[in-house]
Backbone as a ProteinNet text record, in pm:
[ID]
protein_1_A
[PRIMARY]
MTILIDHHSDHNGDDIVEKNVTEEETELVLDGGFVAPHTNSFGHTFRDYDAQSERRRSVEEFYKTNHIGQTVDFVRRMREEYGKLNRTEMSIWECCELLNEFVDESDPDLDEPQIEHLLQTAEAIRKDYPDEDWLHLTGLIHDLGKVLLHPSFGELPQWAVVGDTYPVGCAFDESIVHHKYFKENPDFNNPSYNTEHGIYKEGCGLDNVFMSWGHDDYMYLVAKANKTTLPSAGLFIIRYHSFYALHKSEAYKHLMNDEDRENMKWLKVFNKYDLYSKSKVRINVEEVKPYYLSLINKYFPAKLKW
[TERTIARY]
7937.5	7971.6	7917.3	8002.5	7960.8	8001.7	7909	7940.8	7903.5	8000	7976.6	7980.5	7877.4	7868.4	7898	7995.2	8035.6	8015.9	7926.2	7901.2	7976.5	8052.2	8112.1	8136.2	8182.6	8202.2	8349.4	8387.2	8524.5	8535.1	8652.8	8675.9	8593	8533.4	8445.9	8298.9	8274	8137.8	8063.5	8132	8067.4	8067.6	7961.2	7952.5	8043.1	8113.6	8192.6	8135.2	8110.3	8058.2	8166.2	8213.8	8315.5	8252	8279.8	8223.5	8335.6	8333.2	8432.7	8380.7	8445.6	8393.4	8476.6	8410.6	8476	8455.5	8563.3	8552.3	8545.8	8454.1	8445	8448.6	8426.9	8431.7	8299.6	8276	8154.4	8181.7	8078.7	8097.6	8104.8	8174.6	8178.1	8063	7972.1	7855.7	7867.8	7866.2	7872.9	7735.6	7703.5	7573.3	7543.8	7414.4	7374	7352.6	7370.3	7342.9	7465.4	7580.5	7700.8	7753.1	7777.5	7831.4	7964.7	8068.7	8200.8	8238.9	8300.5	8334.9	8446.2	8450.9	8557	8689.1	8681.6	8802.1	8811.8	8932.9	8955.7	8926.8	8967.7	8938.9	9006.3	9110.1	9184.2	9144.3	9043.7	8997.7	9076.8	9160.8	9241.2	9194	9233	9199.3	9271.9	9215.1	9271.1	9409.8	9495.8	9632.7	9711.7	9690.5	9766.9	9883.3	10001.4	10116.8	10188.5	10140.5	10200.9	10114.5	9994.2	9903.1	9965.4	9942.5	10000	9916	9913.5	9837.5	9932.6	9876.4	9957.4	10033.9	9995.1	10059.6	10161.2	10172.1	10257.5	10401	10458.7	10599.6	10622.4	10533.7	10551.9	10532.7	10440.4	10418.9	10543.3	10603.3	10722.2	10839	10854.6	10960	10938.5	10812.6	10779.4	10829.5	10799.3	10837.6	10988.7	11056.3	11202.8	11259.9	11215.2	11262.6	11222.5	11100.2	11048.9	11131.7	11158.5	11227.9	11374.7	11433	11571.4	11578.4	11480	11486.8	11432.4	11346.1	11282.9	11376	11455.8	11550.1	11509.6	11570	11543.1	11576.3	11690.4	11730.2	11631.9	11586.8	11491.6	11360	11309.8	11182.5	11193.4	11299.7	11318.6	11321.6	11389.5	11400	11264.3	11187.1	11055.2	10959	10962.2	10873.4	10906.7	11033.6	11073.2	11030.5	11052.5	11020.1	10869.4	10794.4	10651.2	10570.7	10632.2	10565.5	10551.8	10621.4	10610	10474.5	10409.7	10276.8	10275.1	10372.3	10384.6	10366.3	10301.2	10283.8	10167.1	10052.8	9933.4	9826.7	9716.2	9596.7	9480	9406.2	9288	9197.4	9073.6	8975.1	8994.7	8930.4	8933.3	8876.5	8763.3	8700.8	8787.2	8853.1	8944.2	9056.2	9100.8	9205.3	9153.7	9029.6	8968.5	8968.2	8931.9	8925.2	9064.4	9163.1	9300.1	9350.6	9305.1	9350	9294.3	9197.2	9134	9232.8	9348.3	9446.1	9533.6	9523.7	9623.8	9566.1	9649.1	9623.2	9742	9714.6	9817.2	9890.1	10018.2	10096	10130.9	10118.9	10156.7	10042.9	9922.2	9802	9764.7	9772.5	9738	9588.4	9506.8	9361.4	9289.4	9359.7	9290.1	9352.3	9268.4	9319.2	9233.4	9166.3	9078.7	9131.2	9088.5	9128.9	9093.4	9169	9156.5	9021	8958.5	8832.2	8724.9	8735.9	8641.4	8656.6	8781	8805.8	8765.9	8794.9	8759.1	8609.4	8531.2	8385.9	8330.5	8390.9	8349.8	8367.2	8481.9	8510	8413.4	8398.6	8314.1	8168.2	8116.7	7976.7	7950.5	8046	8030.8	8023.6	8110.6	8108.7	7978.5	7934.4	7811.5	7690.1	7684.7	7571.6	7569.4	7686	7692.7	7704.5	7755.2	7772.5	7712.7	7581.4	7517.2	7534.5	7559.6	7570.9	7713.8	7810.3	7951	7998.2	7951	7983.2	8132.1	8203.7	8348.2	8418.6	8362.4	8420.5	8392.1	8275.9	8244.7	8347.1	8371.2	8465.1	8607.2	8644.1	8776.3	8792.9	8686.9	8691	8716.1	8655.8	8673.6	8814.5	8873.7	8998.6	9123.8	9109.5	9224.8	9340.8	9313.2	9418.5	9456.2	9408	9431.8	9578.9	9658.7	9801.9	9869.4	9799.5	9856.3	9874.2	9831.1	9860	10010.4	10087.8	10233.5	10284	10201.6	10237.7	10225.2	10152.9	10123.3	10245.4	10265.3	10379.5	10388.2	10275	10277.3	10320.7	10328.8	10373.6	10511.1	10579.3	10712.4	10716.6	10597.2	10588.6	10680.1	10661.5	10742.2	10719	10820	10801	10702.3	10635	10530.8	10584.4	10708.9	10761.1	10768.5	10765.3	10770.4	10633.4	10529.6	10393.8	10294.8	10301.7	10201	10266.7	10185.4	10235.4	10217.1	10239.9	10231.8	10334.3	10297	10388.5	10437.8	10545.7	10609.8	10703.8	10737.8	10830.9	10971.9	11041.9	11185.6	11252.5	11377.4	11445.5	11447.4	11388.2	11394	11389.6	11398.2	11405.5	11281.7	11302.3	11192.3	11132.5	11006.7	10943.8	10928.2	10944	10939.2	10800.3	10698.5	10563.2	10540.1	10630.3	10615.2	10632.2	10541.7	10542.4	10677	10727.6	10856.1	10970.3	10971.8	11070.3	11214.2	11238.2	11375	11452.9	11382.5	11452.4	11505.7	11466.6	11520	11670.3	11720.5	11862.9	11951	11892.5	11967.3	11944.1	11863.7	11838.2	11957.7	12010.9	12128	12107	11981.7	11955.2	11953.8	11949.3	11930.2	12041.6	12164.1	12278.2	12329.5	12253.4	12292	12248.7	12342.7	12307.3	12216.3	12209.6	12119.6	11975	11956.9	11824.2	11773.5	11855.5	11813.4	11774.9	11747.9	11698.6	11547.5	11486.3	11340.3	11289.4	11356.1	11313.7	11384.6	11506.3	11579.1	11592.2	11547.5	11558.6	11438.5	11347.7	11224.7	11224.8	11129.8	11112.4	10980.6	10975.7	10853	10736.9	10626	10506.1	10517.6	10609.5	10632.2	10514.9	10431.2	10318.8	10355.5	10268.1	10298.9	10318.1	10258	10273.6	10419.2	10498.7	10640.4	10731.4	10670.9	10746.5	10752.9	10870.3	10883.9	10828.9	10728.8	10675.7	10737.1	10747.6	10795.6	10714.2	10782.2	10717.1	10621.5	10507	10410.7	10285.5	10180.7	10056.9	9990.1	10008	9944	9996.3	10128.3	10188.2	10168.1	10172.8	10153	10012.1	9910.3	9773.3	9750.4	9815.5	9809.4	9865.7	9981.1	10040.6	9951.5	9892.5	9803.4	9681.6	9618.2	9497.4	9526.5	9634.2	9669.3	9703.1	9785.6	9829.5	9714.4	9614.4	9498.9	9387.3	9420.6	9332.3	9196.7	9201.7	9079.4	9016.1	8884.8	8815.1	8775.5	8834.1	8813.2	8861.8	8796.4	8846.3	8981.4	9051.5	9185.3	9183.3	9072.8	9062.1	9068.2	9012	9017	9159.4	9234.6	9374.8	9457	9425.2	9494.3	9472.3	9350.4	9318.9	9395	9397.2	9466	9613.9	9679.3	9823.6	9861.2	9774	9814.2	9730.1	9648	9562.4	9642.5	9765.2	9850.2	9951.9	9941.2	10035.5	9988.4	9996	9942.4	10021.9	10148.5	10226.4	10166.6	10102.2	10037.3	9897.1	9809.4	9669	9633.8	9726.9	9704	9789.8	9916.8	10010.3	10039.3	9991.6	10009	10155.8	10237.1	10375.8	10380.9	10487.5	10514.3	10417.6	10341.3	10248.5	10320.8	10447.2	10524.3	10549.5	10527	10546.8	10418.1	10306.4	10177.6	10156.4	10078	10033.9	9883.4	9823.3	9681.3	9591.4	9622.3	9539.7	9546.5	9664.5	9678.6	9589.8	9587.6	9507.7	9358.9	9313.8	9173.2	9141.1	9227.6	9203.8	9216.7	9292.7	9312	9179	9085.6	8954.8	8885.4	8895.5	8832.7	8910.4	9043.1	9122.3	9085.8	9062.5	9024.8	8887	8796.5	8666.1	8685.9	8762.7	8785.3	8851.1	8948.7	9029.1	8947.8	8840	8756.2	8696.4	8660.8	8600.4	8705.8	8821	8930	8975.2	8977.2	9023.4	8914.3	8802.5	8702.5	8611.6	8617.6	8535.7	8605.7	8725.5	8794.6	8730.8	8623.9	8547	8502.1	8419.6	8368.7	8240.1	8200.7	8081.6	8107.2	8020.3	8038.5	7952.7	8006.2	7938.5	7900.6	7776.9	7733.7	7788.7	7895.3	7966.3	7876.2	7803.6	7720.6	7608.6	7563.7	7455.4	7500.5	7621.5	7669.7	7751.9	7791.8	7878.9	7824.6	7695.1	7646.3	7664.2	7644.3	7660	7803.8	7898.9	8038.7	8089.2	8035.7	8071.4	8027.1	7911.5	7864.1	7955.7	8009.2	8102	8235.5	8280.8	8405.3	8393.1	8281.1	8257.7	8251	8206.5	8194.5	8330	8418.9	8542.2	8670.1	8660.8	8778.6	8748.8	8852.6	8833	8803.8	8754.8	8718.8	8840.4	8953	9077.1	9183.5	9261.9	9369.5	9504.5	9604.5	9741.2	9796.9	9861.3	9913	10063.3
12847.6	12713.8	12609.7	12522.2	12416.1	12282.1	12186.6	12052.1	11955.1	11878.9	11781.4	11642.8	11563.3	11429.8	11327.3	11239.3	11136.7	11000	10918.2	10783.4	10684.2	10592.8	10482.7	10369.9	10257.4	10141.6	10109.9	10057.3	10012.2	9868	9805.7	9672	9567.2	9605	9512	9530.6	9622.6	9647.8	9745.9	9802.9	9897.8	10036.2	10110.1	10244.5	10339.4	10420.5	10528.5	10658.9	10751.7	10881.5	10984.5	11047.9	11150.4	11286.6	11376.8	11511.1	11607	11657.9	11754.7	11893.7	11960.4	12086.1	12202.3	12296.2	12418.5	12523	12569.6	12662.6	12806.3	12882.4	13024.7	13092.7	13222.5	13294	13275.9	13154.2	13121.8	12997.7	12941.1	12819.4	12698.7	12598.3	12470.8	12386.2	12347.3	12270	12130.1	12029.5	11890.7	11828.4	11731.5	11667.3	11612	11604.6	11549.2	11655.9	11784.5	11892.7	11942.7	11875.8	11920.4	12046.9	12150.9	12276.3	12301.8	12315.5	12344.9	12486.7	12560	12699.4	12713.1	12830.6	12858.1	12885.9	12922.8	12952	12859.9	12848.9	12761.8	12833.6	12771.6	12826.8	12961.2	12993.2	13116.5	13224.4	13195.4	13291.8	13293.6	13191.6	13183.3	13066.2	13066.2	12954.2	12829.9	12712.4	12587.7	12559.2	12500.5	12462.2	12579.2	12699.1	12815.1	12832.1	12783.5	12786	12920.1	13014.2	13146.6	13253	13215.1	13311.5	13367.5	13495.9	13560.4	13530.2	13405.8	13367.3	13353.1	13342.8	13329.9	13198.3	13101.8	12970.9	12952.8	13051.9	13034.4	12999.1	13074.6	13054.4	12916.7	12875.3	12745.4	12631	12649.3	12545.4	12531	12642.9	12635.8	12573.5	12607.1	12546.8	12396.5	12359	12216.5	12144.5	12199	12131.9	12133.1	12233.6	12234.5	12114.2	12094.8	11982.3	11849.8	11843	11721.5	11682.8	11778.7	11749.4	11712.6	11759.9	11723.9	11584	11549.8	11426.7	11301	11315.2	11197.8	11136.6	11041.9	10973	10826.4	10757.3	10614.7	10538.6	10567.7	10497.6	10522.8	10647.2	10680.6	10605.6	10605.3	10538.8	10388.8	10327.6	10183.7	10153.7	10237.8	10218.1	10231.6	10331.9	10352.8	10238.8	10193.8	10084	9955.6	9932.3	9812.4	9821.3	9936.6	9953.1	9949	10029.1	10038.9	9927.7	9858.9	9744.8	9626.2	9629	9521.5	9523	9641	9656.9	9599.9	9642.5	9592.6	9701.9	9811.8	9924.8	9905.1	9866.3	9850.2	9777.1	9746.3	9695.2	9785.2	9829.2	9912.6	9908.2	9953.7	9954.7	10077.9	10077.8	10194.3	10316.8	10300.9	10417.4	10471.7	10384	10429.7	10513.2	10474.7	10551.1	10688.3	10692.2	10821.3	10916.7	10866.3	10949.9	10994.9	10909.8	10944	11063.1	11073.7	11181.5	11318.1	11321.2	11447.9	11546.6	11496.7	11582.5	11661.5	11631.5	11684.9	11777.5	11875	11960.9	11943.9	11928.6	11903.8	12033.5	12043.4	12165.7	12189.3	12085.2	12099.2	12151.9	12158.4	12186.8	12333.8	12409.8	12551.5	12576.7	12470.5	12486.2	12449.5	12390.3	12327	12366.4	12406.5	12438.5	12374.6	12265.1	12197.2	12057.1	11995.8	11858.2	11763.8	11657.5	11568.6	11499.4	11463.3	11390.3	11472.8	11604.9	11693.2	11675.3	11676.4	11661.3	11522.9	11419.4	11283.2	11270.8	11323.2	11312.4	11406	11522.4	11611.9	11542.6	11479.7	11409.4	11294.5	11210.1	11091.4	11127.7	11226	11264.7	11330.4	11406.6	11468	11360.1	11260.2	11149.1	11071.6	11047.4	10969.5	11033.4	11165.2	11235.1	11217	11219.7	11213.6	11072	10979.6	10839.5	10746.8	10751.5	10676.4	10525.6	10471.3	10326	10274.3	10362	10321	10327.9	10235.4	10245.7	10230.8	10155.7	10142.8	10277.6	10364.1	10496.8	10587.5	10570.4	10646.8	10612.8	10481.9	10438.3	10482.9	10477.6	10525.2	10672.3	10750.4	10890.7	10907.2	10819.6	10827.1	10790.8	10689	10634	10680.8	10759.1	10785.7	10854.1	10926.8	10998.5	10935.8	10816.2	10758.4	10730.4	10720.3	10699.4	10813.2	10924.4	11037	11007.4	10889.6	10849.5	10835.7	10835.3	10834.4	10954.8	11057.7	11176	11151.7	11046.8	11020.1	10960.3	10994.6	10939.9	10787.6	10719	10572.4	10513.6	10597.5	10553	10611	10661.3	10715.4	10865.7	10928.3	11074.5	11127.2	11072.9	11116.7	11265.5	11334.9	11476.5	11488.4	11603.1	11618.6	11599.8	11635	11620.5	11474.4	11381.3	11238.9	11173.9	11256.3	11202.5	11262.7	11393	11461.1	11530.9	11598.5	11670.1	11592.1	11659.8	11594	11480.9	11372.5	11259.7	11251.7	11176.7	11166.8	11046.8	10991.4	10878.5	10920.8	10830.1	10844	10731.4	10751.7	10651.4	10686.3	10800.3	10854	11005.7	11074.8	11220.5	11282.5	11388.1	11462.5	11555.2	11534	11614.1	11759.4	11851.2	11993.7	12041.9	11961.1	12000.3	11986.1	11919.7	11901	12035.4	12066.1	12195.5	12219.5	12342.7	12383.5	12291.7	12263.1	12171.8	12215.3	12343.5	12395.8	12334.3	12289.7	12237.6	12095.8	12029.5	11895.9	11900.5	12015.4	12026.7	11991.9	11999.3	11965.7	11821	11747.1	11606.2	11522.9	11433.4	11353	11272.5	11238.2	11159.6	11243.2	11375.4	11463.6	11448.2	11430.5	11418.8	11276.1	11180.5	11040.5	10986.9	10946.5	10902.6	10780.5	10705.7	10590.1	10632.4	10753.2	10797.9	10921.6	10989.8	11120.9	11122.5	11004.4	11000.3	10979.1	10991.4	10979.8	10848	10738	10606.7	10566.2	10613.9	10579.6	10429.4	10377.4	10234.5	10154.6	10221.7	10156.6	10133.2	10053.8	10027.6	10087.1	10119.9	10172	10077	10131.1	10051.5	9948.9	9970.8	9873.2	9862.3	9965.3	9966.7	10043.9	10133.2	10218.2	10139	10020.2	9937.2	9895.8	9903.1	9867.1	9988.2	10103.6	10228.3	10271.2	10310.8	10367.2	10510.3	10535.6	10671.2	10735.9	10867.7	10937.3	10889.9	10870	10807.8	10905.2	10852	10932.5	10854.4	10926.1	10860.8	10780.1	10821.3	10751.2	10607.6	10595	10463.3	10377.8	10440.2	10364.1	10305.4	10385.5	10334	10227.7	10242	10141.2	10008.1	10013.3	9892	9830.6	9914.7	9866.7	9796	9859.1	9801.9	9668	9662.2	9538.5	9426.6	9456.6	9354.3	9301.8	9385.6	9343.1	9286.1	9260.8	9190.4	9259.6	9390.3	9461.9	9403.1	9412.5	9368.1	9486.5	9603.5	9717.3	9679.8	9729.1	9702.8	9768.4	9726.7	9780.3	9932.1	9984.2	10129.6	10201.1	10139.4	10197.8	10206	10097.9	10097.1	10196.5	10208.2	10302.8	10445.8	10477.2	10610.7	10638	10540.7	10558	10588.8	10515	10532.4	10656	10698.2	10803.7	10931.5	10946.8	11066.2	11195.3	11186.9	11306	11318.9	11231.9	11228.5	11327.5	11456.6	11560	11573.7	11539	11545.2	11453.1	11344.9	11253.2	11299.1	11313.9	11337.1	11482.6	11573.5	11712	11749.1	11709.4	11749	11638	11516.5	11400.3	11363	11387.2	11341.5	11194.9	11127	10988.1	10887.5	10926.8	10833	10716.9	10736.4	10631	10511.7	10529.8	10419.3	10339.3	10387	10323.7	10200.3	10105	9990.8	10002.3	9903.5	9910.9	9923.1	9849	9856	9994.9	10056.1	10193	10288.5	10273.2	10364	10348.9	10226.7	10205.9	10269.8	10247.9	10301.5	10453.1	10508.2	10653.3	10726.1	10663	10724.9	10752.9	10656.2	10674.5	10773.3	10775.7	10871.4	11014.6	11038.8	11173.8	11212.4	11114.8	11140.1	11177.8	11095.8	11115.7	11249.3	11287.1	11404.7	11532.8	11541.9	11661.7	11678.8	11567.7	11572.6	11589.8	11528.2	11540.6	11685.6	11754.2	11892.4	11991.4	11984.5	12090.1	12075.6	11962.4	11948.8	12005.9	12063.6	12127.5	12264.1	12264.3	12386	12396.9	12497	12517.7	12440.1	12352.7	12270.4	12174	12173.2	12086.9	11961.7	11850.1	11721.7	11676.4	11628.7	11571.8	11429.9	11413.1	11286.1	11172.9	11196.1	11090.1	11047.9	11140.9	11111.4	11017.6	11035.3	10954.2	10832.9	10829.7	10722.5	10581.6	10551.9	10414.6	10367.5	10457.7	10419.7	10378.9	10457.6	10427.8	10306.6	10283.9	10161.8	10037.9	10047	9933	9906.6	10012.8	9996.3	9939.7	9985.6	9933.1	9783.4	9741.3	9598.8	9518	9582.4	9514.2	9492.4	9589.2	9585.2	9561.4	9561.9	9544.7	9452.7	9391.6	9318.2	9414.7	9362.5	9447.1	9520.6	9452.8	9514.9	9498.3	9599.6	9596.3	9608	9547.7	9567.3	9692.1	9776.4	9904.1	9912.5
6111.8	6160.4	6064.7	6018.3	5928.2	5985.7	5990.9	6036.9	5926.5	5877.2	5772.5	5833.9	5812	5869	5760.9	5787.6	5691.1	5753.4	5696.5	5745.5	5658.1	5722.6	5650.2	5748.3	5701.6	5787.1	5800.6	5918.6	5936.7	5892.5	5915.2	5865	5937.3	6052.2	6122.8	6085.4	5995.8	5952.7	6041.2	6141.9	6231.1	6168.9	6191.1	6135.8	6212.1	6138.5	6196.4	6143.8	6234.4	6193.6	6219.8	6115	6129.4	6109.7	6202.3	6196.4	6159.8	6038.3	5994.7	6026.6	6120.5	6171.8	6119.9	6056.8	6013	6120.8	6180.2	6290.9	6241.4	6296.9	6273.6	6409.5	6412.4	6539.1	6613.8	6656.3	6729.9	6809.3	6871.9	6948.3	6856.7	6902.5	6831.8	6884.3	6797.8	6837.5	6779.2	6864.5	6822.2	6837.4	6751.1	6755.7	6893.5	6928.8	7055.3	7160.8	7124	7216.4	7290.8	7278.8	7346.8	7280.5	7359.9	7309.1	7377.5	7300.1	7355.5	7318	7408.5	7381.8	7279.8	7216.1	7119.3	7190.1	7318.5	7395.1	7515.2	7569.3	7684.5	7815.1	7926.2	8058	8082.4	8004.6	8022.8	7921.8	7836.3	7738.5	7609.9	7586.8	7464.7	7379.6	7251.5	7165.4	7214	7182.7	7232.8	7175.7	7259	7222.7	7163.3	7218.1	7175.3	7272.2	7231.7	7320	7318.5	7237.6	7233	7300.5	7340.4	7402.6	7530.5	7554.4	7672	7795	7833.2	7952.3	8069.9	8188.6	8309.4	8311.8	8228	8229.5	8116.2	8027.8	7909.7	7947.4	8041	8075.7	8137.2	8226.6	8291.1	8192.4	8095.8	7994.6	7906.8	7866.7	7782.6	7858.7	7985	8066	8079.8	8093.1	8100.1	7975.1	7857	7732.3	7710.2	7759.7	7749.6	7824.8	7948.2	8029.3	7966.9	7917.9	7854.4	7733.2	7647.4	7522.2	7543.6	7649.4	7679.8	7741.9	7823	7901.6	7837	7734.2	7673.3	7568.4	7612.7	7524.8	7511.1	7417.8	7400.9	7528.8	7588.1	7710.1	7823.5	7836.6	7942.7	7922.2	7799.9	7771.1	7797.1	7754.2	7778.9	7928.3	8003.4	8148.4	8217.1	8177.3	8236.7	8201.6	8076.6	8035.1	8110.8	8131.8	8204.6	8351.2	8412.6	8554	8579.1	8502.7	8528.5	8462.3	8367.7	8306.1	8399.5	8512.4	8611.6	8681.5	8683.3	8746	8888.2	8966.3	9103.3	9207.9	9168	9260.2	9355.5	9299.8	9381.7	9302.6	9369.3	9302.5	9340.7	9241.4	9267.7	9146.3	9166.7	9058.6	8971.2	8856.9	8767.9	8838.3	8906.2	8970.6	9083.7	9159	9263.5	9203.1	9086.3	9018.4	8975.3	8927.8	8890.2	9008.9	9125.3	9245.2	9289.9	9269.2	9304.9	9224.2	9098.9	9011.1	9049.3	9137.2	9174.6	9236	9275.1	9342.1	9244.9	9114.5	9022.6	8916	8875.6	8760.6	8666.9	8537.3	8435.4	8401.1	8437.2	8414.5	8268.2	8184.5	8043.2	7958.1	8014.8	7936	7946.3	7835.2	7839.9	7845.4	7833.9	7827.2	7955.9	8051.2	8162.9	8295.8	8391.3	8524.6	8632.7	8600.4	8695.2	8723	8834.6	8864	8750.2	8737.5	8622.4	8611	8723.2	8713.6	8643.8	8654.9	8585.6	8434	8386.8	8243.1	8194.3	8272.8	8232.9	8209	8300.8	8288.3	8181.7	8164.3	8056.3	7921.5	7902.9	7777.9	7756.4	7858.5	7846.5	7819.9	7890.4	7874.2	7739.9	7689.8	7557.4	7449.4	7460.2	7364.3	7375.4	7497.1	7521.2	7454.4	7454.3	7392.5	7241.4	7179.8	7033.5	6978.8	7060.1	7018.8	7124.7	7142.7	7252.1	7244.8	7126.4	7111.9	7123.5	7134.2	7142.1	7287	7371.2	7513.3	7541.4	7456.1	7473.6	7458.9	7373.2	7352.5	7471.6	7533.8	7655.8	7763.5	7781.9	7885.4	7852	7725.8	7685.5	7721.5	7702.8	7742.3	7891	7969.9	8115.2	8158.7	8097.6	8148.9	8076.1	7969.6	7883.3	7954.7	8061.5	8132.6	8266.9	8295.7	8428.1	8455.8	8351	8370.8	8444.8	8461.9	8535.5	8684.3	8728	8866.5	8888	8780.3	8793.7	8873.3	8885	8962.9	9113.2	9150.9	9291.3	9362.2	9489.5	9564.9	9563.6	9566.3	9568.1	9434.1	9330.9	9198.8	9163.3	9263.3	9240.1	9225.3	9221.2	9210.4	9099.5	8980.1	8866.9	8839.9	8789.9	8754.1	8639.3	8630.1	8529	8386.5	8361.8	8225.4	8181.9	8277.3	8245.9	8256.8	8265	8282	8183	8160.8	8079.1	7960.2	7881.3	7764.1	7635.1	7523.1	7392.7	7386.2	7320.1	7304.1	7160.3	7140.3	7009	7013.1	6896.5	6894.6	6935.6	7000.6	7021.1	6942.1	6907.1	6825.3	6678.3	6645	6508.4	6519.6	6407.6	6409.9	6474.6	6551.3	6612.7	6507.5	6474.3	6369.5	6414.6	6320.3	6353.6	6394.2	6371.1	6411	6561.4	6631.8	6776.2	6846.3	6937.4	7005.3	7074	7061	7117.7	7072.9	6945.3	6886.8	6913.2	6925.7	6937.1	7052.9	7155.7	7272.4	7253	7145.9	7118.8	7089.4	7050.9	7019.8	7139.3	7258.8	7379.9	7423.4	7347.6	7377.4	7330.2	7413.1	7373	7245	7212.4	7092.1	6965.1	6980.2	6865.2	6761.9	6807	6716.7	6703.2	6754.2	6742.9	6607	6520.9	6384.8	6381.9	6490	6495.1	6516.7	6570.8	6610.8	6537.2	6461.5	6410.1	6262.1	6204.6	6066.6	6066.1	5950.1	5940.7	5998	5966.9	6016.1	6144	6164.8	6286	6302.4	6415.2	6444.8	6393.8	6321.1	6275.3	6123.9	6078.9	5936.7	5888.6	5762.9	5700.8	5728	5778.5	5801.3	5912.7	6006.3	6113.2	6210.3	6213.1	6306.7	6432.1	6477.8	6592.7	6720.7	6727.8	6846.2	6865.8	6761.3	6767.5	6782	6804.6	6816.1	6962.9	7009.2	7142.7	7141	7223.8	7238.5	7361.9	7360.5	7479.5	7599.6	7711.8	7827.2	7896.1	7936.9	8010	8041.4	8075.9	8121.1	8011.2	7885.9	7773.9	7763.3	7755.1	7738.2	7862.4	7978.9	8102.8	8110.2	8081.2	8087	7980.9	7868.8	7762.9	7813.7	7881.2	7936.7	8042.7	8128.3	8234.3	8175	8077	8016.6	7949.5	7873.2	7803.6	7902.1	8001.1	8095.8	8180.6	8205.7	8284.7	8198	8071.4	7977.8	7959.1	7933.3	7900.3	7774.4	7764.3	7643.6	7555.1	7582.4	7492.3	7352.8	7246.9	7111	7089.8	6985.1	6959.5	6940.9	6889.7	6872.7	7007.6	7111.5	7245	7296.9	7279.6	7321.3	7239.3	7111.6	7023.2	7072.3	7109.2	7160.8	7290.2	7379.5	7507.1	7485.4	7396.1	7378.5	7296.4	7205	7110.4	7118.7	7221.3	7223.8	7242.3	7292	7305.3	7192	7093.2	6980.4	6873.8	6905.1	6816.9	6687.4	6689.4	6565.3	6459.8	6503.6	6410.1	6375	6475.1	6438.5	6412.1	6433.8	6393.5	6272.5	6274.5	6168.1	6067.9	6095.1	6007.1	5987.1	6087.4	6084.4	6126.5	6090.9	6128.9	6066.8	5966.5	5902.9	5836.2	5802.4	5736.2	5828.6	5958.3	6052.9	6076.8	6025.5	6050.9	5963.2	6016.1	5935.6	5911.8	5848.8	5813	5935.3	6040.5	6161.4	6223.7	6223.9	6274.3	6195.9	6064.2	5981.2	6008.2	6034.1	6069	6203.7	6301.7	6435.7	6439.6	6347.5	6341.8	6322.2	6253.7	6231	6363.8	6455.4	6586.5	6672.7	6658.7	6735.6	6698.2	6569.5	6526.5	6578.5	6586.6	6647.4	6793.9	6864.3	7007.6	7037.1	6956.8	6985.8	6996.6	6919.1	6926.2	7064.6	7125.7	7258.6	7366.7	7349.6	7445.1	7453.4	7340.2	7335.6	7372.6	7302	7315.3	7437	7508.5	7629	7751.2	7731.9	7842.8	7866.5	7941.3	7959	8104.3	8133.2	8268.3	8294	8200.7	8220.1	8335.1	8436.6	8551.6	8536.9	8583.8	8576.1	8716.8	8734.3	8862	8871.3	8946.1	8951.2	8999.7	9106.9	9164.2	9070.3	8987.5	8894.1	8782.5	8733.8	8621.2	8665.7	8791.3	8840.7	8814.7	8841.1	8817.5	8673	8578.7	8438.2	8409.4	8455.2	8425.2	8502.8	8621.2	8693.8	8616.4	8550.6	8470.9	8351.9	8291.8	8179.5	8226.4	8341.1	8396.9	8420.6	8476.5	8501.8	8372.7	8265.5	8137.1	8070.4	8081.8	8003.9	8085.7	8218.5	8301.7	8420.7	8479.3	8603	8718.7	8829.9	8943.6	8997.6	9007.1	9053.5	8945.8	8924.7	8826.4	8895.7	8837.2	8881.6	8813.8	8893	8842.7	8869.3
[MASK]
++++++++++++++++++++++++++++++++++++++++++++++++++++++++++++++++++++++++++++++++++++++++++++++++++++++++++++++++++++++++++++++++++++++++++++++++++++++++++++++++++++++++++++++++++++++++++++++++++++++++++++++++++++++++++++++++++++++++++++++++++++++++++++++++++++++++++++++++++++++++++++++++++++++++++++++++++

């Protein structure tokens, strides 16, 4: 196991610490005492969509439906409908508790309620980056958009809420998991949408790109509309943490602008915790709750429109 620590500063003068981890057949150890297992809850390596697990078939079926249904028209319709934020008003913590009812069907690594994963991620980050409280809170809230699964939010099907995200309106990169099913997507053969740039321009900035609809984009809209004071890197993480074609395969970089490239450094830091903290480590919710409530009060209003 080799961990390389790289210190440098971002454009605001803040230190960014990047941990380049070389994985071997052992545990992944991150600074601060957090230990993440080499295998997931099912005994397989992380994000292994070919592993012969009990969830493999359902995960592949999920992505087939997802890849057929995520079109430009669908994404525009969902953004318009849910961008109204007229479903309810509740606090961040109330939303965390609401998620306790759900398990993400698209995730081959996780079979526990969402609040467990949220706190695992946040606490792992807190140990290694104690001074970056905005990053701790981002870890807690990054998946809150999954409330779209709840009946009061329209009970959207899982394919329209979870799973890897990717741009629509341009060619679907082959690095996207289960890419073969895009051939059945109505946009696949549309000449306006199936080129490298599609409806976008080089360096247009990811904020101007339509992403496949789901919890990432919804929580991003919620945070922005409710005037969060999280830094732009926090919002970037929320919207793109499931965009594995970008931060794992480096696809779609031609659409990024300078601000995206700066924020990408923090997304890569975050992603290690989002992925590798999916373990059987249990968190005492009541013990850590006061700390996270203080962060919520710092960066968000008491009640948010959803």
